[in-house]
PDB file of C-alpha atoms in Angstrom:
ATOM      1  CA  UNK A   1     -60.302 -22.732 -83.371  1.00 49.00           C
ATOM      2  CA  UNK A   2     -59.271 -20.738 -80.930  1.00 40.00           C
ATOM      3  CA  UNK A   3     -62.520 -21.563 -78.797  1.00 43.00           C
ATOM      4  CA  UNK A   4     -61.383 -24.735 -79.392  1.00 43.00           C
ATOM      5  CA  UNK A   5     -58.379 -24.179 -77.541  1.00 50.00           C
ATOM      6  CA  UNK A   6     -59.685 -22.345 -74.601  1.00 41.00           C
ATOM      7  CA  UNK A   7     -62.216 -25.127 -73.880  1.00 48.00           C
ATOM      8  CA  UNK A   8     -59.712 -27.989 -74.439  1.00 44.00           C
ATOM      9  CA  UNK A   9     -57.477 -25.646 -71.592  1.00 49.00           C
ATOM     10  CA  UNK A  10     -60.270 -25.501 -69.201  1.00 49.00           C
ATOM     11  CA  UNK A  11     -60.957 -29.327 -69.252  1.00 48.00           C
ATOM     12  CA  UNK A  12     -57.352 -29.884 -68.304  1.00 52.00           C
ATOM     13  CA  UNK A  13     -57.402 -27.895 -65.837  1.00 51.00           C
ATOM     14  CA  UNK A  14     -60.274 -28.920 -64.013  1.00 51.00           C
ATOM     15  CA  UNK A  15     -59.331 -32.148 -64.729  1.00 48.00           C
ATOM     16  CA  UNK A  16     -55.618 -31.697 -63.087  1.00 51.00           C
ATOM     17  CA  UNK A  17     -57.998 -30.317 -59.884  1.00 51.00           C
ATOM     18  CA  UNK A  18     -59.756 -33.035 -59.503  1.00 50.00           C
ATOM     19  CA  UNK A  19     -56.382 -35.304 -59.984  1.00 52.00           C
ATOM     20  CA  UNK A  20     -54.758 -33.757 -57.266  1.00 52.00           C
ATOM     21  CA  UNK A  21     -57.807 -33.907 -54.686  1.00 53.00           C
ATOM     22  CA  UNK A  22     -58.104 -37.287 -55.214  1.00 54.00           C
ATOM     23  CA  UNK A  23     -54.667 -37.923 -54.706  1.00 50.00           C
ATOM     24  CA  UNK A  24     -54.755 -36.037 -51.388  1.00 47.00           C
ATOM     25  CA  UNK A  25     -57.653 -38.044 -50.411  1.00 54.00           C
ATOM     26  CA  UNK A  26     -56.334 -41.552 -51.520  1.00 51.00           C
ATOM     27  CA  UNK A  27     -52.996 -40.954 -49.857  1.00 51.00           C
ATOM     28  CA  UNK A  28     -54.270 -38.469 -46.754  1.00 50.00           C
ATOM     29  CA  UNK A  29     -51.734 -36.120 -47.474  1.00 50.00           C
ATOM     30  CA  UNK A  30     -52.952 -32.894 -46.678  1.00 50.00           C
ATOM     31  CA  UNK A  31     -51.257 -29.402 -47.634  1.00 55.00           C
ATOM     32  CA  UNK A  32     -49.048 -28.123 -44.812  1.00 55.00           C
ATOM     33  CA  UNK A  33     -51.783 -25.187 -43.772  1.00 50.00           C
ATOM     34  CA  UNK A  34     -54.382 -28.010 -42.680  1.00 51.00           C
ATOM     35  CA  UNK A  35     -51.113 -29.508 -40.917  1.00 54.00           C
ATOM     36  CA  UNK A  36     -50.606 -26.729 -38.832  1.00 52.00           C
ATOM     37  CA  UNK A  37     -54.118 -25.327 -38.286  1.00 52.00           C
ATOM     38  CA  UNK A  38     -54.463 -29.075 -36.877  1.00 56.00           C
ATOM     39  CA  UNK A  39     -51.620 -28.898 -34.869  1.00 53.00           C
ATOM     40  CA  UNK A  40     -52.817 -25.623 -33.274  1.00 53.00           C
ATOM     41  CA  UNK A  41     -56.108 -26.932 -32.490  1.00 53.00           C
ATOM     42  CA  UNK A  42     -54.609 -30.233 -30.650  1.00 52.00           C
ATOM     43  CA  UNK A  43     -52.707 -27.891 -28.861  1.00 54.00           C
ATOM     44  CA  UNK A  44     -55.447 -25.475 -28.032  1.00 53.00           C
ATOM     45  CA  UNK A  45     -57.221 -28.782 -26.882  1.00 60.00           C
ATOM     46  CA  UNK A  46     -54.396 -29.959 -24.725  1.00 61.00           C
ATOM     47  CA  UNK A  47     -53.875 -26.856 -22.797  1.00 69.00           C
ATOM     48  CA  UNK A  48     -57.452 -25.917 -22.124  1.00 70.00           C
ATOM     49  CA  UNK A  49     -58.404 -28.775 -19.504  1.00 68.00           C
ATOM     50  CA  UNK A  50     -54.979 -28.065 -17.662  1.00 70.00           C
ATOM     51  CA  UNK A  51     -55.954 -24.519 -17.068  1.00 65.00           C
ATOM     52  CA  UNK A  52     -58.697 -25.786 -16.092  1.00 60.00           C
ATOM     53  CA  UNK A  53     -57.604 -27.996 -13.866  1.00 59.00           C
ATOM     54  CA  UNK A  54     -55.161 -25.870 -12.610  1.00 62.00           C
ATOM     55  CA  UNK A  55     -57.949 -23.112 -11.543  1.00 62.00           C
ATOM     56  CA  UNK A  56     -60.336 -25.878 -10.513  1.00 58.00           C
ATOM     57  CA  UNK A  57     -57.340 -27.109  -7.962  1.00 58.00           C
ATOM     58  CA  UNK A  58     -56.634 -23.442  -6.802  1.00 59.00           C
ATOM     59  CA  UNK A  59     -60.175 -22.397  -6.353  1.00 63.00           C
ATOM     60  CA  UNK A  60     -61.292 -25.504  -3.627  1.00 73.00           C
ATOM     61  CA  UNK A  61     -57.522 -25.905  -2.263  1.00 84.00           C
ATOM     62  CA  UNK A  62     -54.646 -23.252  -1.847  1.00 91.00           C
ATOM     63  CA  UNK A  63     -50.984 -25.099  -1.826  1.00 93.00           C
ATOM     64  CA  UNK A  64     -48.569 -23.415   1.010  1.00 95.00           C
ATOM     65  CA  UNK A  65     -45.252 -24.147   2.060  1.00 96.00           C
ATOM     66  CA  UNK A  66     -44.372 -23.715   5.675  1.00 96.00           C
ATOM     67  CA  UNK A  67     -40.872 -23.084   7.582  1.00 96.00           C
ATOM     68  CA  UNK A  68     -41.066 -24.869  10.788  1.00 93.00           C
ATOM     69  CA  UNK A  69     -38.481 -26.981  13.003  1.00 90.00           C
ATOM     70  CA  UNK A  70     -35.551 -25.716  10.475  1.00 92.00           C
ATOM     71  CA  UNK A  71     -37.545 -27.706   7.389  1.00 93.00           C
ATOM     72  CA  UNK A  72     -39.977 -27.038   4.565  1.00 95.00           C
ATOM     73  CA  UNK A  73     -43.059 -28.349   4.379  1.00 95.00           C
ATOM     74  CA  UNK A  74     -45.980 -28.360   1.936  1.00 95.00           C
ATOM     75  CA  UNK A  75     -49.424 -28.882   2.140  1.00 95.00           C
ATOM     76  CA  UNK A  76     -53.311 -27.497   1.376  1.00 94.00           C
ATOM     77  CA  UNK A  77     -55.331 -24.714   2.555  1.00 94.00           C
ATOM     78  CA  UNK A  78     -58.862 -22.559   2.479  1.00 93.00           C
ATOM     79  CA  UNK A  79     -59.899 -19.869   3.696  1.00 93.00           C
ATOM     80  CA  UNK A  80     -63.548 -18.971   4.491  1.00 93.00           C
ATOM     81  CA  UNK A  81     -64.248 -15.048   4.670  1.00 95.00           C
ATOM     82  CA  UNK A  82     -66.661 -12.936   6.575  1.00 96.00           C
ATOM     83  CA  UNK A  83     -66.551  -9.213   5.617  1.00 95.00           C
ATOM     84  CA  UNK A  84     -68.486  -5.755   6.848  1.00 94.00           C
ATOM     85  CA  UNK A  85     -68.322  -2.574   5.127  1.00 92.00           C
ATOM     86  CA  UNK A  86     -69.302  -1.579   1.267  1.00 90.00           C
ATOM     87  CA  UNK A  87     -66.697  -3.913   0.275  1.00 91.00           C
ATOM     88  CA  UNK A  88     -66.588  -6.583   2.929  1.00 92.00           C
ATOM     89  CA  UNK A  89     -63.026  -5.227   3.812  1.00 94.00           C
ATOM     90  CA  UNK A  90     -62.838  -6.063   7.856  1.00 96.00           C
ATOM     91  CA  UNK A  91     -62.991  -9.629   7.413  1.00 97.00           C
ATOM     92  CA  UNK A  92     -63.070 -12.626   9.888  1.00 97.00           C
ATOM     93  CA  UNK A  93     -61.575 -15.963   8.486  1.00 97.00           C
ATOM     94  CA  UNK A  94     -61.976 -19.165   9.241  1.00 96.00           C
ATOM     95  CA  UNK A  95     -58.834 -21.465   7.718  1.00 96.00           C
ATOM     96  CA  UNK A  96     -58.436 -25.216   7.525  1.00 95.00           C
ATOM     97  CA  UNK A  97     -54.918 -26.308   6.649  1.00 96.00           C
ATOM     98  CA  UNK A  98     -53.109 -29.897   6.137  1.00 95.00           C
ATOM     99  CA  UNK A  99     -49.861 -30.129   6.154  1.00 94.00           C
ATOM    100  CA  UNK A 100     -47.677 -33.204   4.849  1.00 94.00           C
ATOM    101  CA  UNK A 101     -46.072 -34.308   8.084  1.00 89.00           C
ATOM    102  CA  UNK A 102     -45.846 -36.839  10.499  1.00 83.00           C
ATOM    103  CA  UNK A 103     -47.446 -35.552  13.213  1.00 82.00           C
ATOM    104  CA  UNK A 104     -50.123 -31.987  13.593  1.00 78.00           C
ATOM    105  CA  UNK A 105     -50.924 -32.382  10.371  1.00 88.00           C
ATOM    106  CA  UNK A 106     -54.177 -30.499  10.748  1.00 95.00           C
ATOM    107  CA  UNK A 107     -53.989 -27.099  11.735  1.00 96.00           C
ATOM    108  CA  UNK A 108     -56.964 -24.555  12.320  1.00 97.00           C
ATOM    109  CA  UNK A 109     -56.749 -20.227  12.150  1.00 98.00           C
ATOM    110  CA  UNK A 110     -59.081 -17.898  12.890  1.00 98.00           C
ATOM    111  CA  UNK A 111     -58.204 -14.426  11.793  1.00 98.00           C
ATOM    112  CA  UNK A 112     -59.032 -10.737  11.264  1.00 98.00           C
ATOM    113  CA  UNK A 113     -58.113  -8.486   8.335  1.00 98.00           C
ATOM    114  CA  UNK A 114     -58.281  -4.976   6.946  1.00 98.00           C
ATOM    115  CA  UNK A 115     -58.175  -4.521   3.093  1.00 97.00           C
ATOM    116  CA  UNK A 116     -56.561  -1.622   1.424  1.00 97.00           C
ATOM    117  CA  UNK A 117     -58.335  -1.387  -1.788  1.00 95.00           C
ATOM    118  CA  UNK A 118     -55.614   0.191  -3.963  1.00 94.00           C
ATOM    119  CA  UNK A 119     -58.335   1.726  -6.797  1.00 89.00           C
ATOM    120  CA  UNK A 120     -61.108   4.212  -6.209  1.00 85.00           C
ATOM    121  CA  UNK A 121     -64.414   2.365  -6.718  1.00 86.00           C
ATOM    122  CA  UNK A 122     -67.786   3.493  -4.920  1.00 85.00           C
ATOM    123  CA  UNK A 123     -69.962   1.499  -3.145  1.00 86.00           C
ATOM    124  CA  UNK A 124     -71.965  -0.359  -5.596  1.00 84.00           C
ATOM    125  CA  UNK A 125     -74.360  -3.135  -6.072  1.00 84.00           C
ATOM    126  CA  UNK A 126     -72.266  -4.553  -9.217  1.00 88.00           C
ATOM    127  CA  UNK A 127     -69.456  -6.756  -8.997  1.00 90.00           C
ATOM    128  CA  UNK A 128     -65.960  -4.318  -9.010  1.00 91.00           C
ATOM    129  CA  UNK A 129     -62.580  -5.600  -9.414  1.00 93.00           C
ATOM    130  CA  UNK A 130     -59.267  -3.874  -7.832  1.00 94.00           C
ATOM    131  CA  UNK A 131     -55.926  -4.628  -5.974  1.00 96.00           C
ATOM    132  CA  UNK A 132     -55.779  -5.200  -2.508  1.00 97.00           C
ATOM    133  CA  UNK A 133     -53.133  -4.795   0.119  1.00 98.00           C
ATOM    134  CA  UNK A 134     -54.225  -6.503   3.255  1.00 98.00           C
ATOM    135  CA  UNK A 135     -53.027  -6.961   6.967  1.00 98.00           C
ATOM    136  CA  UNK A 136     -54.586  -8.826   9.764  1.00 98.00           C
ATOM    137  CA  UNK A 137     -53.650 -11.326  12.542  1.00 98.00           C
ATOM    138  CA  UNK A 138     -54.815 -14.609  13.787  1.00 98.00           C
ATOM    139  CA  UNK A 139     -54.707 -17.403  16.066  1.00 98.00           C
ATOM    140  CA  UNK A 140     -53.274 -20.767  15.536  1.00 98.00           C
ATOM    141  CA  UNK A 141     -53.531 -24.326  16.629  1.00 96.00           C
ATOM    142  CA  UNK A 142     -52.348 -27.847  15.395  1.00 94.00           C
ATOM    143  CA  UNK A 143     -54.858 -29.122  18.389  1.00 93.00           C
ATOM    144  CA  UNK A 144     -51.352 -29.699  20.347  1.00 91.00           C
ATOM    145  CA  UNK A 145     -50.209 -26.193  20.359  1.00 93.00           C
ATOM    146  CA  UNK A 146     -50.908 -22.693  19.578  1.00 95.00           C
ATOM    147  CA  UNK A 147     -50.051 -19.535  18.652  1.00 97.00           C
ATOM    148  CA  UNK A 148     -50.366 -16.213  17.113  1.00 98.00           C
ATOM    149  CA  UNK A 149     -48.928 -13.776  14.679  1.00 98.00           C
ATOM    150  CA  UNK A 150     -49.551 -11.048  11.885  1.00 98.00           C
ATOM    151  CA  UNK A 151     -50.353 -11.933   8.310  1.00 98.00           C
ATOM    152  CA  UNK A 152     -50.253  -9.797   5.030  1.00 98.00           C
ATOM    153  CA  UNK A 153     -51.742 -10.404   1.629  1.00 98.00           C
ATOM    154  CA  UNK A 154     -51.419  -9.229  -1.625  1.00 98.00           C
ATOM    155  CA  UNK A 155     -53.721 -10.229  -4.876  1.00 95.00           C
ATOM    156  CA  UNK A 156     -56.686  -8.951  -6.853  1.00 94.00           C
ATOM    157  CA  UNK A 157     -60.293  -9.128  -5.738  1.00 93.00           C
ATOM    158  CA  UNK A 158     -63.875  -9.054  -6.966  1.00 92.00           C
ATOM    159  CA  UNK A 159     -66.468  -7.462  -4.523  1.00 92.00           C
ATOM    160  CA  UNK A 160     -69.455  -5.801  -4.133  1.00 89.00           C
ATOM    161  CA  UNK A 161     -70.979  -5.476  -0.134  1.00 89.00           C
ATOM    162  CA  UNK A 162     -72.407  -9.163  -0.636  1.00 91.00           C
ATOM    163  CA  UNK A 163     -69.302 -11.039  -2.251  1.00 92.00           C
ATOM    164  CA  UNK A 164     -65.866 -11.134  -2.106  1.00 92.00           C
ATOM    165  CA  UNK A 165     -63.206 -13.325  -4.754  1.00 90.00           C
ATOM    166  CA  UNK A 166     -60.279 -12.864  -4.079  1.00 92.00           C
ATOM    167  CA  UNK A 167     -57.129 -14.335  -5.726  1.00 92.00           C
ATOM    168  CA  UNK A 168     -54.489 -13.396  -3.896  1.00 94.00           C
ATOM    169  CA  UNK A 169     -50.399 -14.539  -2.248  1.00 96.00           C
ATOM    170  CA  UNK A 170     -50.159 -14.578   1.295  1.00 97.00           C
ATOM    171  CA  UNK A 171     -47.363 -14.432   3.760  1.00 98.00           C
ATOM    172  CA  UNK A 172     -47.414 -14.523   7.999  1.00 98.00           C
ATOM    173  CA  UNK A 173     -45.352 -15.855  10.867  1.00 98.00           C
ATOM    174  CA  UNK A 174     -47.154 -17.266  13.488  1.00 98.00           C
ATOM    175  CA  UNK A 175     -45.289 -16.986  17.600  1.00 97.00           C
ATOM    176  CA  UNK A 176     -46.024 -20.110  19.347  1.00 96.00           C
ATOM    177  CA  UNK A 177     -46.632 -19.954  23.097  1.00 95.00           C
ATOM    178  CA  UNK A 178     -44.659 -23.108  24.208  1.00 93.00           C
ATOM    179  CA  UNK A 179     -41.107 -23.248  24.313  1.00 87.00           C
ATOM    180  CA  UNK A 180     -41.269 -26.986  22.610  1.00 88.00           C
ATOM    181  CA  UNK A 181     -43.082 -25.754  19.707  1.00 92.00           C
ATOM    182  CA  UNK A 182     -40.840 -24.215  17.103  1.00 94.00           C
ATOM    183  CA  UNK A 183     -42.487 -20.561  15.304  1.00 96.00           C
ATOM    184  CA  UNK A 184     -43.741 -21.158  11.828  1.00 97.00           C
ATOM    185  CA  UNK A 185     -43.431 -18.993   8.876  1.00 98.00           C
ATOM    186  CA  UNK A 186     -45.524 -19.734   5.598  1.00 97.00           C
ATOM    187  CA  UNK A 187     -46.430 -18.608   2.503  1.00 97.00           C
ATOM    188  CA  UNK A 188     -49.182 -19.306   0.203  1.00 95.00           C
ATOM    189  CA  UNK A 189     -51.382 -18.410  -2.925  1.00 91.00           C
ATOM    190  CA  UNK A 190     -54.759 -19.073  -3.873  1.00 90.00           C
ATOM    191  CA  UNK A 191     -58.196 -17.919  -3.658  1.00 90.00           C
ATOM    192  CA  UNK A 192     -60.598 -16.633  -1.095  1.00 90.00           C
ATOM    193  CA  UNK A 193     -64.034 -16.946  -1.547  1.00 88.00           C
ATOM    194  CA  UNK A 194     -66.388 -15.186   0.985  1.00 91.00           C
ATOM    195  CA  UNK A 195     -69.230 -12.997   2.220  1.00 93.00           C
ATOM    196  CA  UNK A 196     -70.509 -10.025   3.544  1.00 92.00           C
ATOM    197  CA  UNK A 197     -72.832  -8.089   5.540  1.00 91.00           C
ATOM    198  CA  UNK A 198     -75.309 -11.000   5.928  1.00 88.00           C
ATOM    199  CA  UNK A 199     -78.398 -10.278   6.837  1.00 82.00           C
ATOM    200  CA  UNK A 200     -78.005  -6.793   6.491  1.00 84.00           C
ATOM    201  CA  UNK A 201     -79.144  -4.091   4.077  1.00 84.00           C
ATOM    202  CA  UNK A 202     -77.037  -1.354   3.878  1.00 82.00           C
ATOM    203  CA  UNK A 203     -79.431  -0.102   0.918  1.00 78.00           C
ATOM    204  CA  UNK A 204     -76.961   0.858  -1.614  1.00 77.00           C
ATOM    205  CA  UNK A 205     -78.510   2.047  -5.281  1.00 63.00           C
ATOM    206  CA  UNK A 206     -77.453   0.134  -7.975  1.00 56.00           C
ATOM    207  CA  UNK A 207     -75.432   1.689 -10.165  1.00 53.00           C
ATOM    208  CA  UNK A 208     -74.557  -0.414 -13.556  1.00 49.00           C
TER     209      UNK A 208
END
């Protein structure tokens, strides 16, 4: 009898199991865990293709805001880098900037820098991230004017005597030579992409 009783128990219960599944299928009512795990998924989904987006948008084009004539401005920039050294830190630059104004809106830089690597890394074939401090000057024209002025930058880079990455902020004042055109000051933030040493071997061991 009391076998009886046991089986009889386990029939209801399996039988109360599959009651309740189907009812969560017929009326797609799911228990609150699959709720949330769904609703932390969408949202995983959502924010991925902003980031990137985001880092697609600051890796081709670098937003800056410029102070000039007493008003703010915005607009795009890049930066093309040319380095020497085991890290590629005296750079020349080559920078291509539009700016959202009525008139000059292109304006052109060409630049030289010195970067402070803030960490102690040794000249290496491998990739090696650190801070960087830099300073540097360039010289300016909106193709109606020009100028000149010193620059510094702050950000983190990735480098080895071949490449150079380098997220980074970035604030200068440029001096203009005519008395018409007003000085500009402007900041922006971004990345660099460059090179180094091209063409030459400075025959460093590879060290992983």
């Amino acid at each position: 009898m009391l076998l009886l009783n046991l089986n009889l128990k386990a029939a209801d219960s399996n039988y109360s199991t599959v009651q309740s599944s189907e009812f969560f299928n017929s009326t797609n009512i799911k228990p609150e865990f699959y709720r949330k795990r769904n609703s932390i998924t969408k949202d995983e989904n959502s924010v991925i293709p902003i980031a990137i987006g985001v880092w697609s948008f600051l890796y081709l084009l670098n937003p800056t805001i410029q102070y000039e004539d007493d008003k703010l401005r915005a607009g795009i920039t890049k930066e093309f880098s040319l380095g020497f050294g085991y890290f590629g830190e005296y750079r020349l630059g080559l920078e291509y900037s539009f700016i959202f104004k009525e008139n000059q809106k292109s304006q052109l830089r060409f630049s030289m820098h010195y970067d402070y690597l803030l960490k102690d890394i040794e000249p290496s074939n491998m990739l090696q991230g650190t801070s960087v401090f830099t300073v540097g000057g360039s010289w300016f024209t909106d193709f109606d004017g020009h100028g000149a002025g010193p620059e510094v930058a702050y950000g983190y880079s990735i480098r080895n005597d071949k490449f150079l990455f380098y997220p980074h902020i970035k604030l200068r004042h440029t001096f203009m030579m005519q008395k018409k055109k007003s000085d500009i000051t402007d900041l922006s933030f971004g990345i660099i992409i460059g090179i180094a040493n091209p063409f030459i071997d400075l025959k460093i061991r590879r060290k992983n």
